[in-house]
XYZ file of C-alpha atoms in Angstrom:
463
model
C -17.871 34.078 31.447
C -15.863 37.643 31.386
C -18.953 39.370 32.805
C -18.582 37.278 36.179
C -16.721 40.719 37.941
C -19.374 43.316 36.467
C -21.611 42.948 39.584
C -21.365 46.297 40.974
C -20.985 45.626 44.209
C -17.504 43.437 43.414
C -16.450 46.951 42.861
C -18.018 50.142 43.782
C -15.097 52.605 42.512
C -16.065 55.562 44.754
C -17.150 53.275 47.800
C -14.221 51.067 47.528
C -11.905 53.948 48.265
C -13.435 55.386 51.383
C -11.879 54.270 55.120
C -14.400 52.518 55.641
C -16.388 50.571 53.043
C -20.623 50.102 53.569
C -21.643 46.652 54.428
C -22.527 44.876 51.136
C -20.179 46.951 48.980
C -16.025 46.191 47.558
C -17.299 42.546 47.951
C -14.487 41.098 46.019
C -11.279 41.768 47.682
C -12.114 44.609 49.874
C -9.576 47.445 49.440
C -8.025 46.592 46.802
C -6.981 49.617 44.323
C -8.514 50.536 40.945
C -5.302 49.474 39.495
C -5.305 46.223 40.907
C -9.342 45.861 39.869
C -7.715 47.072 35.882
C -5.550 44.060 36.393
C -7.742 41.671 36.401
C -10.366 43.407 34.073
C -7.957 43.273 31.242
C -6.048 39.568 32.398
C -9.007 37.656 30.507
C -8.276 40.030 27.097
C -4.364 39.565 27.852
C -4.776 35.376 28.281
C -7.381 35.253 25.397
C -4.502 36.951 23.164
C -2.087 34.493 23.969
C -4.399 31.757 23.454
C -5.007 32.599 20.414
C -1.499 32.199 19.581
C -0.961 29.063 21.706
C -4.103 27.217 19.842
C -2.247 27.384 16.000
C 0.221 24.312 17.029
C -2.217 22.457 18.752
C -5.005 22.629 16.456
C -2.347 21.701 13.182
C -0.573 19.175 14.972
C -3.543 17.111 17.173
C -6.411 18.143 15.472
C -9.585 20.250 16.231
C -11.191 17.642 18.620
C -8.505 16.765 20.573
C -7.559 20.771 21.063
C -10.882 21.408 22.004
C -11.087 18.620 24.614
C -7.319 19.306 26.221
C -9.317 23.426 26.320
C -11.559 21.936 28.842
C -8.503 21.246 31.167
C -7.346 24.883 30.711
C -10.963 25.879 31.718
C -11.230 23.549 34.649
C -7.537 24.944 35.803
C -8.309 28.761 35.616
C -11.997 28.683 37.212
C -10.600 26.421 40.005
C -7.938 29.530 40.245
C -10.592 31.833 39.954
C -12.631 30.484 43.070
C -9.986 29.768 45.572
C -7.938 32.907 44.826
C -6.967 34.556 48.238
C -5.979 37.781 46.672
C -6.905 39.605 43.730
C -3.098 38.965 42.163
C -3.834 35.260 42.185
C -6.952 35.876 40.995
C -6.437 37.347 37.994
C -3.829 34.485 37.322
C -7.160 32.576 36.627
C -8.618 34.928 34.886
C -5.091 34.985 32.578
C -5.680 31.274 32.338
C -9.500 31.453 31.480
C -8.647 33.887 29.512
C -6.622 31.424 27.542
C -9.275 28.776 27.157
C -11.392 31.248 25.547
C -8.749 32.466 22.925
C -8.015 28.971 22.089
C -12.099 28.285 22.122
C -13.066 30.909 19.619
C -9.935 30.432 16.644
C -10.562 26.374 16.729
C -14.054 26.731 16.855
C -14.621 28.928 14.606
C -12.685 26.920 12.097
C -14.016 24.026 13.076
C -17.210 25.030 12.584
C -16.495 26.425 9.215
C -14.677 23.109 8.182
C -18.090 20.678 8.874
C -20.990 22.962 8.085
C -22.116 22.493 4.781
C -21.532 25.977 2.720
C -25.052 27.373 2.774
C -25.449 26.910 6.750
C -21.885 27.884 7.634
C -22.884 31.513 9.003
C -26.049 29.771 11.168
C -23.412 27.388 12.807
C -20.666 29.740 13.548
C -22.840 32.535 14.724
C -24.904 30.332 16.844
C -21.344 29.770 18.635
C -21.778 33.671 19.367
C -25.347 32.798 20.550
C -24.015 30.436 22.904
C -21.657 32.795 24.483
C -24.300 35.877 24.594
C -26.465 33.020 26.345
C -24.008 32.363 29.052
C -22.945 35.951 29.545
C -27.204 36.318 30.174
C -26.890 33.416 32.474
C -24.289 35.024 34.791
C -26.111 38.156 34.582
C -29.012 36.281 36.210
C -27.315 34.383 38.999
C -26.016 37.693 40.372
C -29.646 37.704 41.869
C -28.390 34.994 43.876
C -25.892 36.704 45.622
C -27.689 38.540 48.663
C -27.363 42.225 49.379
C -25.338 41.570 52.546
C -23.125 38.458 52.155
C -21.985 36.794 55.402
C -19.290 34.797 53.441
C -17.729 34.878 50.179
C -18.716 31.355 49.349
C -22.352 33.076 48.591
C -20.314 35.200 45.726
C -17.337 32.838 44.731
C -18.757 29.906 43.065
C -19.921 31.788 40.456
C -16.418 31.773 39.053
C -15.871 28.257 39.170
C -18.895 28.383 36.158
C -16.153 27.228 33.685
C -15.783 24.213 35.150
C -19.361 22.883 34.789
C -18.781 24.144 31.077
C -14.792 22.328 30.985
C -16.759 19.202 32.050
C -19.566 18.991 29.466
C -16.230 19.617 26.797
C -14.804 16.462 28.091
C -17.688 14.522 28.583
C -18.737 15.354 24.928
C -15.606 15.458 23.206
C -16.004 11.608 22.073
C -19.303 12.524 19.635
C -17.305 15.093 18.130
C -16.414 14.445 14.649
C -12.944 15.127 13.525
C -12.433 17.914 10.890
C -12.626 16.243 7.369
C -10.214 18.615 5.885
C -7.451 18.334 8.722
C -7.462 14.477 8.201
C -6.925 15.138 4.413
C -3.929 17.481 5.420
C -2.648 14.623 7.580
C -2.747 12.013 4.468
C -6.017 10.001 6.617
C -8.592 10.097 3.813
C -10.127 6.965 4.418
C -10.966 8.718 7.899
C -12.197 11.844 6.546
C -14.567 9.839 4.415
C -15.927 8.182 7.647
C -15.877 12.088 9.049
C -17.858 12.802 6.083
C -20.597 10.516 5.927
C -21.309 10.737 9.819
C -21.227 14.408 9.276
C -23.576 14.889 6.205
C -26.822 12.602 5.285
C -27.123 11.063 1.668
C -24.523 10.604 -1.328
C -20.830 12.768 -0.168
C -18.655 11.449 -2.945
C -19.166 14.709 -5.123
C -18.216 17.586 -2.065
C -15.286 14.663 -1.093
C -13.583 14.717 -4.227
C -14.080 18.654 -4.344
C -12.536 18.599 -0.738
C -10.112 16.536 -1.557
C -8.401 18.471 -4.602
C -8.974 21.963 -2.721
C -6.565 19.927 -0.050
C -4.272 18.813 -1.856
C -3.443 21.701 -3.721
C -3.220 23.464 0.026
C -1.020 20.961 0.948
C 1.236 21.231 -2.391
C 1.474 25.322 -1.259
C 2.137 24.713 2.294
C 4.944 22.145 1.289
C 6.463 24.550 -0.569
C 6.571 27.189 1.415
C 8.989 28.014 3.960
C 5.875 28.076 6.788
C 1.903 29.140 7.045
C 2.707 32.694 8.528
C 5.761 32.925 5.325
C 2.572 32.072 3.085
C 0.171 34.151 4.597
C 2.405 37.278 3.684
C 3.294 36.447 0.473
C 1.745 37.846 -2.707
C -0.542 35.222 -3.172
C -2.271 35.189 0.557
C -1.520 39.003 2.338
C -4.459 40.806 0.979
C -6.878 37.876 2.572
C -4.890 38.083 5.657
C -4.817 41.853 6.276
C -8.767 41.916 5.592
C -9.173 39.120 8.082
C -7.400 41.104 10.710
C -8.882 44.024 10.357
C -12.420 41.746 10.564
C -11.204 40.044 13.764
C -10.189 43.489 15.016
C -13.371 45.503 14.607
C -15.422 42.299 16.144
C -14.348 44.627 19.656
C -13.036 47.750 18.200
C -16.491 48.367 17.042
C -17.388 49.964 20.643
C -19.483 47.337 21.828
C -17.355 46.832 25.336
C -17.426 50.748 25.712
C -21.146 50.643 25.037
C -21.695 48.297 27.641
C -20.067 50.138 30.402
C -22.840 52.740 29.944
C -25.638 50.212 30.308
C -26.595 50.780 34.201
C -26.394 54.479 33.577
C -28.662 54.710 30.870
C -30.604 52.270 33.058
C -30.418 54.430 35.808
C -31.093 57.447 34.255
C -34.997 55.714 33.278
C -35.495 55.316 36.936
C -34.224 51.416 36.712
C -34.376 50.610 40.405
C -32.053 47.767 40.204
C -29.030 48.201 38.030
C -28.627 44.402 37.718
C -31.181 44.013 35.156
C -29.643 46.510 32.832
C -26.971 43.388 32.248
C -29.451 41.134 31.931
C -31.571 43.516 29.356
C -28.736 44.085 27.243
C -27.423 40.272 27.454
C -30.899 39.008 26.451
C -30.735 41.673 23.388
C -27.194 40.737 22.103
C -28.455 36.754 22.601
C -31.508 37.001 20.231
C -30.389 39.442 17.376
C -27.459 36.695 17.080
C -29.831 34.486 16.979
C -32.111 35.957 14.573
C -28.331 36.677 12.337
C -28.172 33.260 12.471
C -31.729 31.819 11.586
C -33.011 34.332 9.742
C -30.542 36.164 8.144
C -27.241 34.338 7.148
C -29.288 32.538 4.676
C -31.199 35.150 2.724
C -28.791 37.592 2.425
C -25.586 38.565 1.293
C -22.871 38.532 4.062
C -21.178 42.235 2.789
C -24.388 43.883 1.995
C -25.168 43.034 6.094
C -21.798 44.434 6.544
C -21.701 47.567 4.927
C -25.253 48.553 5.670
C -25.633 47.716 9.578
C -22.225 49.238 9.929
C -23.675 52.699 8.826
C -26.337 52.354 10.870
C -23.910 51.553 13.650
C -22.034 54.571 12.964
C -25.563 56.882 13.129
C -26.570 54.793 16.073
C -23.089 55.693 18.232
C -22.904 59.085 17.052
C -26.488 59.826 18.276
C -25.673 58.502 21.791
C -23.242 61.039 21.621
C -25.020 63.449 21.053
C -27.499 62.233 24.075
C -24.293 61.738 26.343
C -23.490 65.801 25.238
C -26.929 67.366 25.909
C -28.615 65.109 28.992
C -32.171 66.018 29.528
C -35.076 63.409 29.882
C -35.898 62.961 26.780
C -32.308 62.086 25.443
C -32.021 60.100 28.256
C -34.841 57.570 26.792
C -32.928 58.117 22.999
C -30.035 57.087 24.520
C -32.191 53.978 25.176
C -33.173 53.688 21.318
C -29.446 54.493 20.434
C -28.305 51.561 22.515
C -30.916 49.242 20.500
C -29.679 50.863 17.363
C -26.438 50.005 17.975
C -26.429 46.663 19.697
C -28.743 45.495 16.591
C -27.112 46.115 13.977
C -23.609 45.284 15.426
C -25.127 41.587 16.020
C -26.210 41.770 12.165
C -22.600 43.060 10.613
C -19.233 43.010 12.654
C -20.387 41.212 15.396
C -21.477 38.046 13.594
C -19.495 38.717 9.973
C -16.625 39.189 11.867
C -15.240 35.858 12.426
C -17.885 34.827 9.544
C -16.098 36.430 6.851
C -12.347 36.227 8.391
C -12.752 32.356 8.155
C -13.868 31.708 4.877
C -11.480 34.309 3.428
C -8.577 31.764 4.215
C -7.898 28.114 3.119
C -8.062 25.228 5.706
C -4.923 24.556 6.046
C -4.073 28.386 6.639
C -6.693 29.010 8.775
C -5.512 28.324 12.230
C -2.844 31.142 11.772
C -4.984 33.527 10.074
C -7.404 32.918 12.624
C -5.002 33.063 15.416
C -4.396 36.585 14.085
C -7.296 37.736 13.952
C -8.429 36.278 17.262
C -5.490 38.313 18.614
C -6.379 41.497 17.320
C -9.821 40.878 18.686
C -8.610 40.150 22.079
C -6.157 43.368 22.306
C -8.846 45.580 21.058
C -10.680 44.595 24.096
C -7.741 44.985 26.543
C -7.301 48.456 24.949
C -10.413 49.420 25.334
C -10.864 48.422 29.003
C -7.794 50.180 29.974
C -7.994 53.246 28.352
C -11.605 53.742 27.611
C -12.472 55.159 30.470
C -9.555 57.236 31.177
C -10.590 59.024 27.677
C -14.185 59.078 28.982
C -13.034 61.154 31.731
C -13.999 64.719 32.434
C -10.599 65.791 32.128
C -10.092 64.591 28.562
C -13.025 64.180 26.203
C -15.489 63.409 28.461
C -19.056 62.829 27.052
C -18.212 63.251 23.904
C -15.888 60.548 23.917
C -18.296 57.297 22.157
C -17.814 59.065 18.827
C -14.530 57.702 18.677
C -16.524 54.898 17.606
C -18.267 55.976 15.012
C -15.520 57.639 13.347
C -14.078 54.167 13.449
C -16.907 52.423 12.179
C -17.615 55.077 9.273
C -13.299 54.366 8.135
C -13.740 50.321 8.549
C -17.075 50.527 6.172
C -15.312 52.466 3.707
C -12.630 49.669 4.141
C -15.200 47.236 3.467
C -16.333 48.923 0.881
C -13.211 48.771 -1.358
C -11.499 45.588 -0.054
C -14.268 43.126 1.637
C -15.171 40.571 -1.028
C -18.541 38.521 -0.858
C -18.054 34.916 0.357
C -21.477 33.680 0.977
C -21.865 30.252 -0.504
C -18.666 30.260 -1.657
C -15.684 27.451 -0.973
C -12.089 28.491 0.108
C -11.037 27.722 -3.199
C -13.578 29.842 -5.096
C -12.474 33.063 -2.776
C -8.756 31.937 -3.361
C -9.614 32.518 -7.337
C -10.722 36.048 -6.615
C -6.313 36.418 -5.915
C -4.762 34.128 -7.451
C -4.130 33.227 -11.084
C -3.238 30.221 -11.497
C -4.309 26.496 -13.415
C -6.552 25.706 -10.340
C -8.228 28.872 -10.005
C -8.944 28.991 -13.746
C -10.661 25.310 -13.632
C -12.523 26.636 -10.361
C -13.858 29.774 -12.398
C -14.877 28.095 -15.333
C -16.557 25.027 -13.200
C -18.293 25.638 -9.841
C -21.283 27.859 -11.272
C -21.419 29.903 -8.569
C -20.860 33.805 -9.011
C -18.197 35.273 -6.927
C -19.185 39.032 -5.814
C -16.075 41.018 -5.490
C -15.797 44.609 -4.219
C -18.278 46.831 -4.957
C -20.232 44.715 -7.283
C -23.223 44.205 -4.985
C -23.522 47.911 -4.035
């Protein structure tokens, strides 16, 4: 729902400073000051950092369901913040405290999801998470049509932020169908439980991928014990390459350019003679909704999760340095490549980073790490974004590097494929204790070697 303030009219930047604003315009607060607009922008990215963090005790001590269900309070809380707000201050306290829900929702559901899909349709349930949010994003986008050009009250603009509490609701209401994570109740010593967890969760005979679940928790559990905590683990010889990768993964989810893309989207728009600048949200909304969709249907399945990577991240890296090159030397014609760039890039982001991102960064990590590492990565996600909106567009700026400032992004994206290159392992198909033997030597990871079948791609095998 961080799209709810991208309605022009909320905030018209040259409009909003003149004495006296045009009917229908600075909607949201009139007067206030681009600062105080920045503040709220980047409140969601600063409250979806610190939920990220806040969701690791939670989700180890109470489990996934119950963390997800007490979320939908934290929703509730900050959209009911969000709608009665009298001043911008307060309302970007709610959007701090949405903000939170949604760094709590994406590290526990994420490994949630990972922890109950069965192996070969883990990337189709965790992406379709992604679809979910695109979908809602598209939804907002479309209710802005609602809102009429000259609004004789606020109350025909505010209730659009109170959308998270229709979504906090249906958490709550469904929260009793979900099925507790089969390996947390093996962490917590309940394995009669996660048997029950099992067998609602999967259809025929389980007693094979129990008894595989089971020893991959116990020797988690036998680590964890002996360690002096998860984060002490995580760093240590055995875990830190895993960790860094996942970071870097969680990271480039946002510091891929995707925000910064979007910021150009009613320009580009406009710049095709699109009379109404709402629909360029909508456009690219609808885009990033169905190419996650089609990662997750089509494409998680039948191919190899770093070959995706590697090869969608060069063509992001073509893609944003061509809409340079269009942002450089306007004319009409670049103005509908810019167009082609923006499908070019979009695309392929929803086919590599975008979906891989938290794909990958999961199954990297054990269960019983996961939380933490996820937390993490969730956090370097979540500041990419707040760095992004704050200083984008200052660097965007004709008094700094001006048009030529998206190839930032593909400089970045051309270093974190060549990263991916050398370090990204394949994990498709593969459980967390098959990627733990690609690190560490030890009895376990021998027996998982010479047993599971299954070949384990490591760097730059499947190039």
């Amino acid at each position: 729902m961080m799209s709810e303030t991208s309605h022009l009219p909320f905030n018209n930047v040259s409009l909003c400073r003149l004495p006296h604003i045009p009917p229908g315009q600075c909607l949201l607060y009139p007067g206030h000051t681009n600062n105080e607009w920045t503040r709220q922008s980047t409140a969601w990215a600063v409250g979806g950092a610190i939920g990220a963090f806040l969701s690791i005790y939670p989700a180890g001590r109470f489990g996934r369901q119950r963390t997800l269900g007490f979320n939908g309070v934290i929703m509730i809380a900050g959209a009911f913040v969000q709608m009665f707000a009298t001043d911008i201050d307060t309302f970007a306290v709610g959007r701090g405290i949405s903000g939170i829900a949604s760094g709590v929702a994406v590290n526990v559901l994420n490994n949630y999801l990972r922890e109950v899909a069965p192996k070969q349709w883990r990337m189709f349930y965790m992406v379709m998470f992604q679809v979910v949010a695109a979908a809602t994003a598209l939804i907002v986008s479309a209710l802005f049509f609602a809102i009429p050009k000259l609004p004789t009250s606020e109350w025909h603009f505010k209730p659009l932020f109170g959308g998270p509490i229709v979504i906090g609701l249906l958490v709550l209401a469904t929260m009793r169908f979900i099925v507790e994570s089969p390996a947390w109740l093996l962490l917590h010593q309940r394995e009669d439980e996660a048997k029950e967890a099992m067998a609602r969760l999967y259809v025929g005979d389980v007693q094979a991928p129990f008894a595989e679940l089971t020893e991959s928790m116990r020797v988690q559990t036998e680590e964890v014990e002996a360690s002096s905590s998860k984060l002490a683990l995580l760093v240590s010889s055995r875990y830190r390459v895993q960790f860094a990768i996942a970071i870097v993964l969680g990271t480039m989810q946002q510091l891929a350019g995707l925000p910064a893309m979007v910021v150009y989207g009613p320009t580009i728009f406009k710049n095709i003679q699109l009379a109404d600048l709402r629909l360029s949200n909508i456009f690219i909304n609808f885009g990033r909704c169905w190419t996650m969709f089609i990662a997750a249907a089509f494409f998680g399945h039948r191919y190899m999760r770093r070959a995706l990577l590697l090869r969608f991240s060069l063509i992001m890296c073509v893609a944003a340095l061509g809409f340079t090159l269009c942002q450089v030397y306007p004319n009409t014609t670049t103005h509908w490549i810019n167009l082609v760039c923006l499908l070019l890039f979009m695309g392929p982001y929803s086919f590599s980073v975008g979906s891989l991102g938290w794909v990958i960064s999961t199954e990297l990590i054990p269960e019983a790490l996961a939380p933490t590492s996820g937390a993490f990565a969730t956090f370097g996600s979540w500041t990419a974004q707040f760095l992004i909106g704050v200083f984008f567009q200052q660097i965007a700026s004709p008094s700094h590097w001006g048009t030529q400032a998206f190839a930032m992004f593909s400089v970045i994206i051309f270093v974190f494929a060549i990263f991916a290159f050398f370090f990204v392992p394949e994990t498709s198909n593969t459980t967390s204790m098959e990627v733990r033997a690609l690190y560490v030597r030890d009895e376990f990871s021998s027996e998982c070697n010479d047993h599971t079948g299954v070949d384990i791609v490591t760097p730059k095998e499947d190039i």
